[in-house]
C-alpha cells in the first residue's frame, strides 16, 4: 500500500464564460467543501468526524482553490487544465 501524502489543496470547479482561471480562496464555506465530497457513505460517527476534520483543515489552511472553466470544456480538456493549474499551485 502506498504511503499517505499531505493534502496540497482542493479545487472547487465552477463553470464560467471566462478563460480558465484559478484563485486561492482566503475564506471558503465549509458546507461547499462538504457538498463537493460526493460522499454518500458517511455512516459512522468516526467517519463523519474524519471528514469534518479534513474539511476544517482545507478551510482553515488556505488549501481551497476555485477553478473556473468554460462550459464547452470537456472532461479530457478539464483534466489537462487541472494538471496545468496544479503545477502553478504547488510549483
mmCIF file of N, CA, C and O in Angstrom:
data_model
loop_
_atom_site.group_PDB
_atom_site.id
_atom_site.type_symbol
_atom_site.label_atom_id
_atom_site.label_comp_id
_atom_site.label_asym_id
_atom_site.label_seq_id
_atom_site.Cartn_x
_atom_site.Cartn_y
_atom_site.Cartn_z
ATOM 1 N N UNK A 1 0.848 -1.170 0.000
ATOM 2 C CA UNK A 1 0.000 0.000 0.000
ATOM 3 C C UNK A 1 0.903 1.245 0.000
ATOM 4 O O UNK A 1 1.839 1.327 0.773
ATOM 5 N N UNK A 2 0.605 2.209 -0.865
ATOM 6 C CA UNK A 2 1.417 3.438 -0.918
ATOM 7 C C UNK A 2 1.287 4.244 0.369
ATOM 8 O O UNK A 2 0.278 4.186 1.065
ATOM 9 N N UNK A 3 2.330 5.006 0.653
ATOM 10 C CA UNK A 3 2.303 5.885 1.816
ATOM 11 C C UNK A 3 1.330 7.033 1.583
ATOM 12 O O UNK A 3 1.133 7.475 0.458
ATOM 13 N N UNK A 4 0.758 7.521 2.655
ATOM 14 C CA UNK A 4 -0.138 8.679 2.572
ATOM 15 C C UNK A 4 0.682 9.917 2.221
ATOM 16 O O UNK A 4 1.859 10.012 2.540
ATOM 17 N N UNK A 5 0.054 10.824 1.529
ATOM 18 C CA UNK A 5 0.700 12.091 1.181
ATOM 19 C C UNK A 5 -0.098 13.237 1.793
ATOM 20 O O UNK A 5 -1.290 13.112 2.053
ATOM 21 N N UNK A 6 0.573 14.347 1.999
ATOM 22 C CA UNK A 6 -0.075 15.521 2.551
ATOM 23 C C UNK A 6 -0.986 16.152 1.499
ATOM 24 O O UNK A 6 -0.604 16.270 0.341
ATOM 25 N N UNK A 7 -2.161 16.556 1.934
ATOM 26 C CA UNK A 7 -3.100 17.222 1.038
ATOM 27 C C UNK A 7 -2.553 18.587 0.667
ATOM 28 O O UNK A 7 -2.270 19.410 1.538
ATOM 29 N N UNK A 8 -2.378 18.820 -0.627
ATOM 30 C CA UNK A 8 -1.841 20.094 -1.090
ATOM 31 C C UNK A 8 -2.899 21.116 -1.394
ATOM 32 O O UNK A 8 -2.634 22.317 -1.408
ATOM 33 N N UNK A 9 -4.118 20.666 -1.632
ATOM 34 C CA UNK A 9 -5.188 21.596 -1.939
ATOM 35 C C UNK A 9 -6.365 20.886 -2.554
ATOM 36 O O UNK A 9 -6.316 19.702 -2.866
ATOM 37 N N UNK A 10 -7.430 21.638 -2.725
ATOM 38 C CA UNK A 10 -8.658 21.117 -3.310
ATOM 39 C C UNK A 10 -9.203 22.159 -4.271
ATOM 40 O O UNK A 10 -9.319 23.334 -3.915
ATOM 41 N N UNK A 11 -9.507 21.731 -5.482
ATOM 42 C CA UNK A 11 -10.104 22.622 -6.473
ATOM 43 C C UNK A 11 -11.617 22.499 -6.431
ATOM 44 O O UNK A 11 -12.155 21.398 -6.499
ATOM 45 N N UNK A 12 -12.275 23.636 -6.311
ATOM 46 C CA UNK A 12 -13.722 23.689 -6.465
ATOM 47 C C UNK A 12 -13.976 24.174 -7.880
ATOM 48 O O UNK A 12 -13.578 25.282 -8.246
ATOM 49 N N UNK A 13 -14.584 23.337 -8.693
ATOM 50 C CA UNK A 13 -14.798 23.669 -10.098
ATOM 51 C C UNK A 13 -16.045 24.517 -10.268
ATOM 52 O O UNK A 13 -17.060 24.305 -9.604
ATOM 53 N N UNK A 14 -15.932 25.473 -11.179
ATOM 54 C CA UNK A 14 -17.054 26.367 -11.469
ATOM 55 C C UNK A 14 -17.066 26.651 -12.965
ATOM 56 O O UNK A 14 -16.026 26.958 -13.542
ATOM 57 N N UNK A 15 -18.230 26.537 -13.572
ATOM 58 C CA UNK A 15 -18.364 26.891 -14.986
ATOM 59 C C UNK A 15 -18.407 28.404 -15.109
ATOM 60 O O UNK A 15 -19.033 29.085 -14.317
ATOM 61 N N UNK A 16 -17.710 28.928 -16.119
ATOM 62 C CA UNK A 16 -17.626 30.366 -16.318
ATOM 63 C C UNK A 16 -17.390 30.658 -17.786
ATOM 64 O O UNK A 16 -16.756 29.869 -18.484
ATOM 65 N N UNK A 17 -17.873 31.781 -18.250
ATOM 66 C CA UNK A 17 -17.649 32.191 -19.638
ATOM 67 C C UNK A 17 -16.217 32.680 -19.839
ATOM 68 O O UNK A 17 -15.740 32.780 -20.966
ATOM 69 N N UNK A 18 -15.517 32.967 -18.741
ATOM 70 C CA UNK A 18 -14.153 33.470 -18.819
ATOM 71 C C UNK A 18 -13.163 32.345 -19.108
ATOM 72 O O UNK A 18 -13.488 31.172 -18.981
ATOM 73 N N UNK A 19 -11.952 32.740 -19.475
ATOM 74 C CA UNK A 19 -10.885 31.763 -19.673
ATOM 75 C C UNK A 19 -10.615 31.039 -18.355
ATOM 76 O O UNK A 19 -10.901 31.569 -17.286
ATOM 77 N N UNK A 20 -10.028 29.835 -18.418
ATOM 78 C CA UNK A 20 -9.707 29.137 -17.179
ATOM 79 C C UNK A 20 -8.872 30.033 -16.258
ATOM 80 O O UNK A 20 -7.942 30.690 -16.695
ATOM 81 N N UNK A 21 -9.269 30.064 -15.021
ATOM 82 C CA UNK A 21 -8.555 30.864 -14.030
ATOM 83 C C UNK A 21 -8.629 30.147 -12.690
ATOM 84 O O UNK A 21 -9.619 29.489 -12.378
ATOM 85 N N UNK A 22 -7.576 30.273 -11.931
ATOM 86 C CA UNK A 22 -7.548 29.671 -10.603
ATOM 87 C C UNK A 22 -7.281 30.775 -9.580
ATOM 88 O O UNK A 22 -6.521 31.705 -9.842
ATOM 89 N N UNK A 23 -7.977 30.679 -8.454
ATOM 90 C CA UNK A 23 -7.724 31.631 -7.379
ATOM 91 C C UNK A 23 -7.754 30.881 -6.053
ATOM 92 O O UNK A 23 -8.569 29.989 -5.843
ATOM 93 N N UNK A 24 -6.819 31.237 -5.199
ATOM 94 C CA UNK A 24 -6.819 30.677 -3.854
ATOM 95 C C UNK A 24 -7.897 31.391 -3.065
ATOM 96 O O UNK A 24 -8.010 32.620 -3.118
ATOM 97 N N UNK A 25 -8.685 30.632 -2.337
ATOM 98 C CA UNK A 25 -9.783 31.214 -1.570
ATOM 99 C C UNK A 25 -9.319 31.508 -0.147
ATOM 100 O O UNK A 25 -8.903 30.607 0.576
ATOM 101 N N UNK A 26 -9.370 32.770 0.230
ATOM 102 C CA UNK A 26 -8.990 33.160 1.587
ATOM 103 C C UNK A 26 -10.007 32.616 2.592
ATOM 104 O O UNK A 26 -9.661 32.246 3.701
ATOM 105 N N UNK A 27 -11.248 32.584 2.179
ATOM 106 C CA UNK A 27 -12.316 32.041 3.014
ATOM 107 C C UNK A 27 -13.181 31.150 2.131
ATOM 108 O O UNK A 27 -13.436 31.471 0.984
ATOM 109 N N UNK A 28 -13.579 30.034 2.671
ATOM 110 C CA UNK A 28 -14.435 29.121 1.918
ATOM 111 C C UNK A 28 -15.513 28.591 2.858
ATOM 112 O O UNK A 28 -15.260 28.347 4.035
ATOM 113 N N UNK A 29 -16.697 28.463 2.328
ATOM 114 C CA UNK A 29 -17.817 27.937 3.099
ATOM 115 C C UNK A 29 -17.597 26.438 3.317
ATOM 116 O O UNK A 29 -17.527 25.683 2.351
ATOM 117 N N UNK A 30 -17.474 25.983 4.561
ATOM 118 C CA UNK A 30 -17.266 24.559 4.819
ATOM 119 C C UNK A 30 -18.356 23.684 4.206
ATOM 120 O O UNK A 30 -18.100 22.563 3.794
ATOM 121 N N UNK A 31 -19.575 24.219 4.118
ATOM 122 C CA UNK A 31 -20.657 23.444 3.521
ATOM 123 C C UNK A 31 -20.406 23.206 2.030
ATOM 124 O O UNK A 31 -20.788 22.175 1.487
ATOM 125 N N UNK A 32 -19.757 24.162 1.356
ATOM 126 C CA UNK A 32 -19.409 23.964 -0.044
ATOM 127 C C UNK A 32 -18.388 22.839 -0.181
ATOM 128 O O UNK A 32 -18.444 22.032 -1.108
ATOM 129 N N UNK A 33 -17.459 22.767 0.752
ATOM 130 C CA UNK A 33 -16.472 21.689 0.729
ATOM 131 C C UNK A 33 -17.137 20.335 0.979
ATOM 132 O O UNK A 33 -16.860 19.356 0.279
ATOM 133 N N UNK A 34 -18.001 20.276 1.968
ATOM 134 C CA UNK A 34 -18.692 19.015 2.269
ATOM 135 C C UNK A 34 -19.539 18.583 1.081
ATOM 136 O O UNK A 34 -19.554 17.413 0.705
ATOM 137 N N UNK A 35 -20.221 19.534 0.450
ATOM 138 C CA UNK A 35 -21.061 19.210 -0.708
ATOM 139 C C UNK A 35 -20.223 18.715 -1.878
ATOM 140 O O UNK A 35 -20.729 17.992 -2.737
ATOM 141 N N UNK A 36 -18.949 19.060 -1.908
ATOM 142 C CA UNK A 36 -18.080 18.666 -3.012
ATOM 143 C C UNK A 36 -17.469 17.282 -2.828
ATOM 144 O O UNK A 36 -16.750 16.809 -3.704
ATOM 145 N N UNK A 37 -17.734 16.630 -1.717
ATOM 146 C CA UNK A 37 -17.110 15.330 -1.474
ATOM 147 C C UNK A 37 -17.821 14.181 -2.177
ATOM 148 O O UNK A 37 -17.231 13.130 -2.358
ATOM 149 N N UNK A 38 -19.053 14.362 -2.555
ATOM 150 C CA UNK A 38 -19.827 13.291 -3.209
ATOM 151 C C UNK A 38 -19.774 12.011 -2.377
ATOM 152 O O UNK A 38 -19.706 10.919 -2.906
ATOM 153 N N UNK A 39 -19.762 12.157 -1.091
ATOM 154 C CA UNK A 39 -19.601 11.017 -0.204
ATOM 155 C C UNK A 39 -20.941 10.665 0.423
ATOM 156 O O UNK A 39 -21.391 11.326 1.350
ATOM 157 N N UNK A 40 -21.529 9.604 -0.066
ATOM 158 C CA UNK A 40 -22.828 9.180 0.449
ATOM 159 C C UNK A 40 -22.705 8.052 1.466
ATOM 160 O O UNK A 40 -23.700 7.522 1.923
ATOM 161 N N UNK A 41 -21.468 7.690 1.795
ATOM 162 C CA UNK A 41 -21.278 6.544 2.677
ATOM 163 C C UNK A 41 -20.746 6.926 4.049
ATOM 164 O O UNK A 41 -20.089 6.136 4.693
ATOM 165 N N UNK A 42 -21.032 8.140 4.500
ATOM 166 C CA UNK A 42 -20.653 8.526 5.859
ATOM 167 C C UNK A 42 -21.699 7.928 6.781
ATOM 168 O O UNK A 42 -22.772 8.491 6.978
ATOM 169 N N UNK A 43 -21.369 6.761 7.311
ATOM 170 C CA UNK A 43 -22.365 6.011 8.078
ATOM 171 C C UNK A 43 -22.014 5.862 9.549
ATOM 172 O O UNK A 43 -22.817 5.359 10.319
ATOM 173 N N UNK A 44 -20.806 6.253 9.910
ATOM 174 C CA UNK A 44 -20.417 6.115 11.313
ATOM 175 C C UNK A 44 -19.964 7.472 11.852
ATOM 176 O O UNK A 44 -19.460 8.308 11.101
ATOM 177 N N UNK A 45 -20.125 7.672 13.136
ATOM 178 C CA UNK A 45 -19.656 8.933 13.727
ATOM 179 C C UNK A 45 -18.148 9.152 13.518
ATOM 180 O O UNK A 45 -17.721 10.280 13.279
ATOM 181 N N UNK A 46 -17.361 8.101 13.569
ATOM 182 C CA UNK A 46 -15.910 8.240 13.386
ATOM 183 C C UNK A 46 -15.584 8.722 11.976
ATOM 184 O O UNK A 46 -14.727 9.588 11.784
ATOM 185 N N UNK A 47 -16.265 8.162 10.986
ATOM 186 C CA UNK A 47 -16.006 8.582 9.606
ATOM 187 C C UNK A 47 -16.447 10.028 9.382
ATOM 188 O O UNK A 47 -15.757 10.801 8.724
ATOM 189 N N UNK A 48 -17.573 10.409 9.946
ATOM 190 C CA UNK A 48 -18.038 11.789 9.832
ATOM 191 C C UNK A 48 -17.040 12.737 10.499
ATOM 192 O O UNK A 48 -16.712 13.784 9.953
ATOM 193 N N UNK A 49 -16.529 12.343 11.658
ATOM 194 C CA UNK A 49 -15.554 13.176 12.362
ATOM 195 C C UNK A 49 -14.297 13.366 11.506
ATOM 196 O O UNK A 49 -13.779 14.477 11.386
ATOM 197 N N UNK A 50 -13.806 12.300 10.862
ATOM 198 C CA UNK A 50 -12.629 12.405 9.985
ATOM 199 C C UNK A 50 -12.916 13.329 8.806
ATOM 200 O O UNK A 50 -12.081 14.156 8.435
ATOM 201 N N UNK A 51 -14.094 13.188 8.219
ATOM 202 C CA UNK A 51 -14.446 14.034 7.083
ATOM 203 C C UNK A 51 -14.506 15.496 7.508
ATOM 204 O O UNK A 51 -13.996 16.376 6.819
ATOM 205 N N UNK A 52 -15.106 15.773 8.646
ATOM 206 C CA UNK A 52 -15.185 17.145 9.139
ATOM 207 C C UNK A 52 -13.805 17.696 9.493
ATOM 208 O O UNK A 52 -13.526 18.879 9.279
ATOM 209 N N UNK A 53 -12.908 16.845 9.981
ATOM 210 C CA UNK A 53 -11.534 17.269 10.266
ATOM 211 C C UNK A 53 -10.814 17.679 8.986
ATOM 212 O O UNK A 53 -10.100 18.683 8.954
ATOM 213 N N UNK A 54 -11.008 16.909 7.919
ATOM 214 C CA UNK A 54 -10.375 17.237 6.639
ATOM 215 C C UNK A 54 -10.939 18.546 6.091
ATOM 216 O O UNK A 54 -10.189 19.417 5.639
ATOM 217 N N UNK A 55 -12.252 18.702 6.140
ATOM 218 C CA UNK A 55 -12.889 19.941 5.668
ATOM 219 C C UNK A 55 -12.374 21.130 6.472
ATOM 220 O O UNK A 55 -12.062 22.182 5.917
ATOM 221 N N UNK A 56 -12.252 20.961 7.762
ATOM 222 C CA UNK A 56 -11.741 22.040 8.612
ATOM 223 C C UNK A 56 -10.306 22.398 8.231
ATOM 224 O O UNK A 56 -9.960 23.582 8.149
ATOM 225 N N UNK A 57 -9.479 21.407 7.976
ATOM 226 C CA UNK A 57 -8.082 21.663 7.585
ATOM 227 C C UNK A 57 -8.016 22.405 6.258
ATOM 228 O O UNK A 57 -7.224 23.347 6.100
ATOM 229 N N UNK A 58 -8.832 21.994 5.301
ATOM 230 C CA UNK A 58 -8.848 22.661 3.990
ATOM 231 C C UNK A 58 -9.280 24.121 4.162
ATOM 232 O O UNK A 58 -8.639 25.035 3.642
ATOM 233 N N UNK A 59 -10.351 24.333 4.907
ATOM 234 C CA UNK A 59 -10.901 25.681 5.071
ATOM 235 C C UNK A 59 -9.970 26.598 5.861
ATOM 236 O O UNK A 59 -9.830 27.773 5.531
ATOM 237 N N UNK A 60 -9.314 26.076 6.872
ATOM 238 C CA UNK A 60 -8.521 26.942 7.750
ATOM 239 C C UNK A 60 -7.069 27.102 7.325
ATOM 240 O O UNK A 60 -6.378 27.982 7.823
ATOM 241 N N UNK A 61 -6.595 26.271 6.410
ATOM 242 C CA UNK A 61 -5.184 26.328 6.000
ATOM 243 C C UNK A 61 -4.969 26.867 4.595
ATOM 244 O O UNK A 61 -3.894 26.708 4.025
ATOM 245 N N UNK A 62 -5.995 27.484 4.016
ATOM 246 C CA UNK A 62 -5.836 28.080 2.695
ATOM 247 C C UNK A 62 -5.586 27.059 1.597
ATOM 248 O O UNK A 62 -4.856 27.324 0.652
ATOM 249 N N UNK A 63 -6.200 25.894 1.719
ATOM 250 C CA UNK A 63 -5.980 24.821 0.750
ATOM 251 C C UNK A 63 -7.083 24.726 -0.301
ATOM 252 O O UNK A 63 -7.085 23.822 -1.119
ATOM 253 N N UNK A 64 -8.011 25.678 -0.285
ATOM 254 C CA UNK A 64 -9.122 25.650 -1.242
ATOM 255 C C UNK A 64 -8.852 26.634 -2.376
ATOM 256 O O UNK A 64 -8.431 27.766 -2.152
ATOM 257 N N UNK A 65 -9.111 26.170 -3.580
ATOM 258 C CA UNK A 65 -8.921 26.971 -4.783
ATOM 259 C C UNK A 65 -10.188 26.882 -5.627
ATOM 260 O O UNK A 65 -10.826 25.832 -5.690
ATOM 261 N N UNK A 66 -10.539 27.981 -6.275
ATOM 262 C CA UNK A 66 -11.650 27.984 -7.230
ATOM 263 C C UNK A 66 -11.034 27.918 -8.618
ATOM 264 O O UNK A 66 -10.140 28.696 -8.947
ATOM 265 N N UNK A 67 -11.469 26.963 -9.411
ATOM 266 C CA UNK A 67 -11.003 26.828 -10.792
ATOM 267 C C UNK A 67 -12.195 27.041 -11.704
ATOM 268 O O UNK A 67 -13.151 26.269 -11.686
ATOM 269 N N UNK A 68 -12.143 28.129 -12.470
ATOM 270 C CA UNK A 68 -13.229 28.454 -13.398
ATOM 271 C C UNK A 68 -12.875 27.932 -14.783
ATOM 272 O O UNK A 68 -11.757 28.151 -15.257
ATOM 273 N N UNK A 69 -13.824 27.239 -15.393
ATOM 274 C CA UNK A 69 -13.620 26.713 -16.742
ATOM 275 C C UNK A 69 -14.850 26.997 -17.591
ATOM 276 O O UNK A 69 -15.964 27.092 -17.084
ATOM 277 N N UNK A 70 -14.635 27.118 -18.873
ATOM 278 C CA UNK A 70 -15.731 27.416 -19.793
ATOM 279 C C UNK A 70 -16.626 26.198 -19.981
ATOM 280 O O UNK A 70 -16.164 25.055 -19.941
ATOM 281 N N UNK A 71 -17.922 26.413 -20.214
ATOM 282 C CA UNK A 71 -18.873 25.310 -20.354
ATOM 283 C C UNK A 71 -18.531 24.318 -21.467
ATOM 284 O O UNK A 71 -18.851 23.143 -21.363
ATOM 285 N N UNK A 72 -17.875 24.774 -22.519
ATOM 286 C CA UNK A 72 -17.575 23.883 -23.639
ATOM 287 C C UNK A 72 -16.391 22.945 -23.367
ATOM 288 O O UNK A 72 -16.110 22.051 -24.159
ATOM 289 N N UNK A 73 -15.719 23.121 -22.252
ATOM 290 C CA UNK A 73 -14.554 22.293 -21.920
ATOM 291 C C UNK A 73 -15.035 20.893 -21.549
ATOM 292 O O UNK A 73 -15.854 20.728 -20.650
ATOM 293 N N UNK A 74 -14.510 19.877 -22.254
ATOM 294 C CA UNK A 74 -14.906 18.502 -21.936
ATOM 295 C C UNK A 74 -13.984 17.925 -20.853
ATOM 296 O O UNK A 74 -13.037 18.581 -20.408
ATOM 297 N N UNK A 75 -14.254 16.696 -20.426
ATOM 298 C CA UNK A 75 -13.519 16.089 -19.315
ATOM 299 C C UNK A 75 -12.026 15.959 -19.602
ATOM 300 O O UNK A 75 -11.197 16.196 -18.725
ATOM 301 N N UNK A 76 -11.666 15.601 -20.823
ATOM 302 C CA UNK A 76 -10.259 15.458 -21.177
ATOM 303 C C UNK A 76 -9.545 16.803 -21.120
ATOM 304 O O UNK A 76 -8.443 16.923 -20.574
ATOM 305 N N UNK A 77 -10.177 17.827 -21.670
ATOM 306 C CA UNK A 77 -9.600 19.170 -21.612
ATOM 307 C C UNK A 77 -9.509 19.653 -20.170
ATOM 308 O O UNK A 77 -8.507 20.270 -19.773
ATOM 309 N N UNK A 78 -10.543 19.381 -19.384
ATOM 310 C CA UNK A 78 -10.545 19.795 -17.982
ATOM 311 C C UNK A 78 -9.401 19.130 -17.227
ATOM 312 O O UNK A 78 -8.720 19.778 -16.431
ATOM 313 N N UNK A 79 -9.165 17.858 -17.483
ATOM 314 C CA UNK A 79 -8.052 17.160 -16.828
ATOM 315 C C UNK A 79 -6.724 17.840 -17.148
ATOM 316 O O UNK A 79 -5.877 18.013 -16.264
ATOM 317 N N UNK A 80 -6.535 18.257 -18.374
ATOM 318 C CA UNK A 80 -5.306 18.955 -18.758
ATOM 319 C C UNK A 80 -5.188 20.302 -18.053
ATOM 320 O O UNK A 80 -4.105 20.689 -17.602
ATOM 321 N N UNK A 81 -6.304 21.018 -17.952
ATOM 322 C CA UNK A 81 -6.310 22.313 -17.272
ATOM 323 C C UNK A 81 -5.981 22.130 -15.789
ATOM 324 O O UNK A 81 -5.160 22.861 -15.223
ATOM 325 N N UNK A 82 -6.608 21.129 -15.154
ATOM 326 C CA UNK A 82 -6.341 20.873 -13.746
ATOM 327 C C UNK A 82 -4.875 20.529 -13.539
ATOM 328 O O UNK A 82 -4.223 21.044 -12.624
ATOM 329 N N UNK A 83 -4.338 19.682 -14.393
ATOM 330 C CA UNK A 83 -2.932 19.303 -14.269
ATOM 331 C C UNK A 83 -2.015 20.539 -14.404
ATOM 332 O O UNK A 83 -1.079 20.716 -13.629
ATOM 333 N N UNK A 84 -2.302 21.398 -15.358
ATOM 334 C CA UNK A 84 -1.506 22.615 -15.533
ATOM 335 C C UNK A 84 -1.626 23.537 -14.319
ATOM 336 O O UNK A 84 -0.639 24.103 -13.859
ATOM 337 N N UNK A 85 -2.841 23.668 -13.787
ATOM 338 C CA UNK A 85 -3.055 24.539 -12.641
ATOM 339 C C UNK A 85 -2.413 23.971 -11.384
ATOM 340 O O UNK A 85 -1.943 24.729 -10.533
ATOM 341 N N UNK A 86 -2.351 22.659 -11.276
ATOM 342 C CA UNK A 86 -1.645 22.044 -10.146
ATOM 343 C C UNK A 86 -0.186 22.464 -10.135
ATOM 344 O O UNK A 86 0.384 22.737 -9.081
ATOM 345 N N UNK A 87 0.414 22.525 -11.327
ATOM 346 C CA UNK A 87 1.789 22.977 -11.426
ATOM 347 C C UNK A 87 1.962 24.395 -10.933
ATOM 348 O O UNK A 87 2.950 24.739 -10.305
ATOM 349 N N UNK A 88 0.955 25.236 -11.205
ATOM 350 C CA UNK A 88 1.002 26.638 -10.758
ATOM 351 C C UNK A 88 0.845 26.699 -9.238
ATOM 352 O O UNK A 88 1.570 27.419 -8.552
ATOM 353 N N UNK A 89 -0.097 25.930 -8.706
ATOM 354 C CA UNK A 89 -0.436 25.992 -7.289
ATOM 355 C C UNK A 89 0.653 25.390 -6.409
ATOM 356 O O UNK A 89 1.050 25.970 -5.407
ATOM 357 N N UNK A 90 1.155 24.215 -6.791
ATOM 358 C CA UNK A 90 2.119 23.529 -5.918
ATOM 359 C C UNK A 90 3.548 23.691 -6.401
ATOM 360 O O UNK A 90 4.468 23.200 -5.765
ATOM 361 N N UNK A 91 3.724 24.396 -7.518
ATOM 362 C CA UNK A 91 5.052 24.701 -8.011
ATOM 363 C C UNK A 91 5.747 23.501 -8.516
ATOM 364 O O UNK A 91 6.807 23.147 -8.530
#
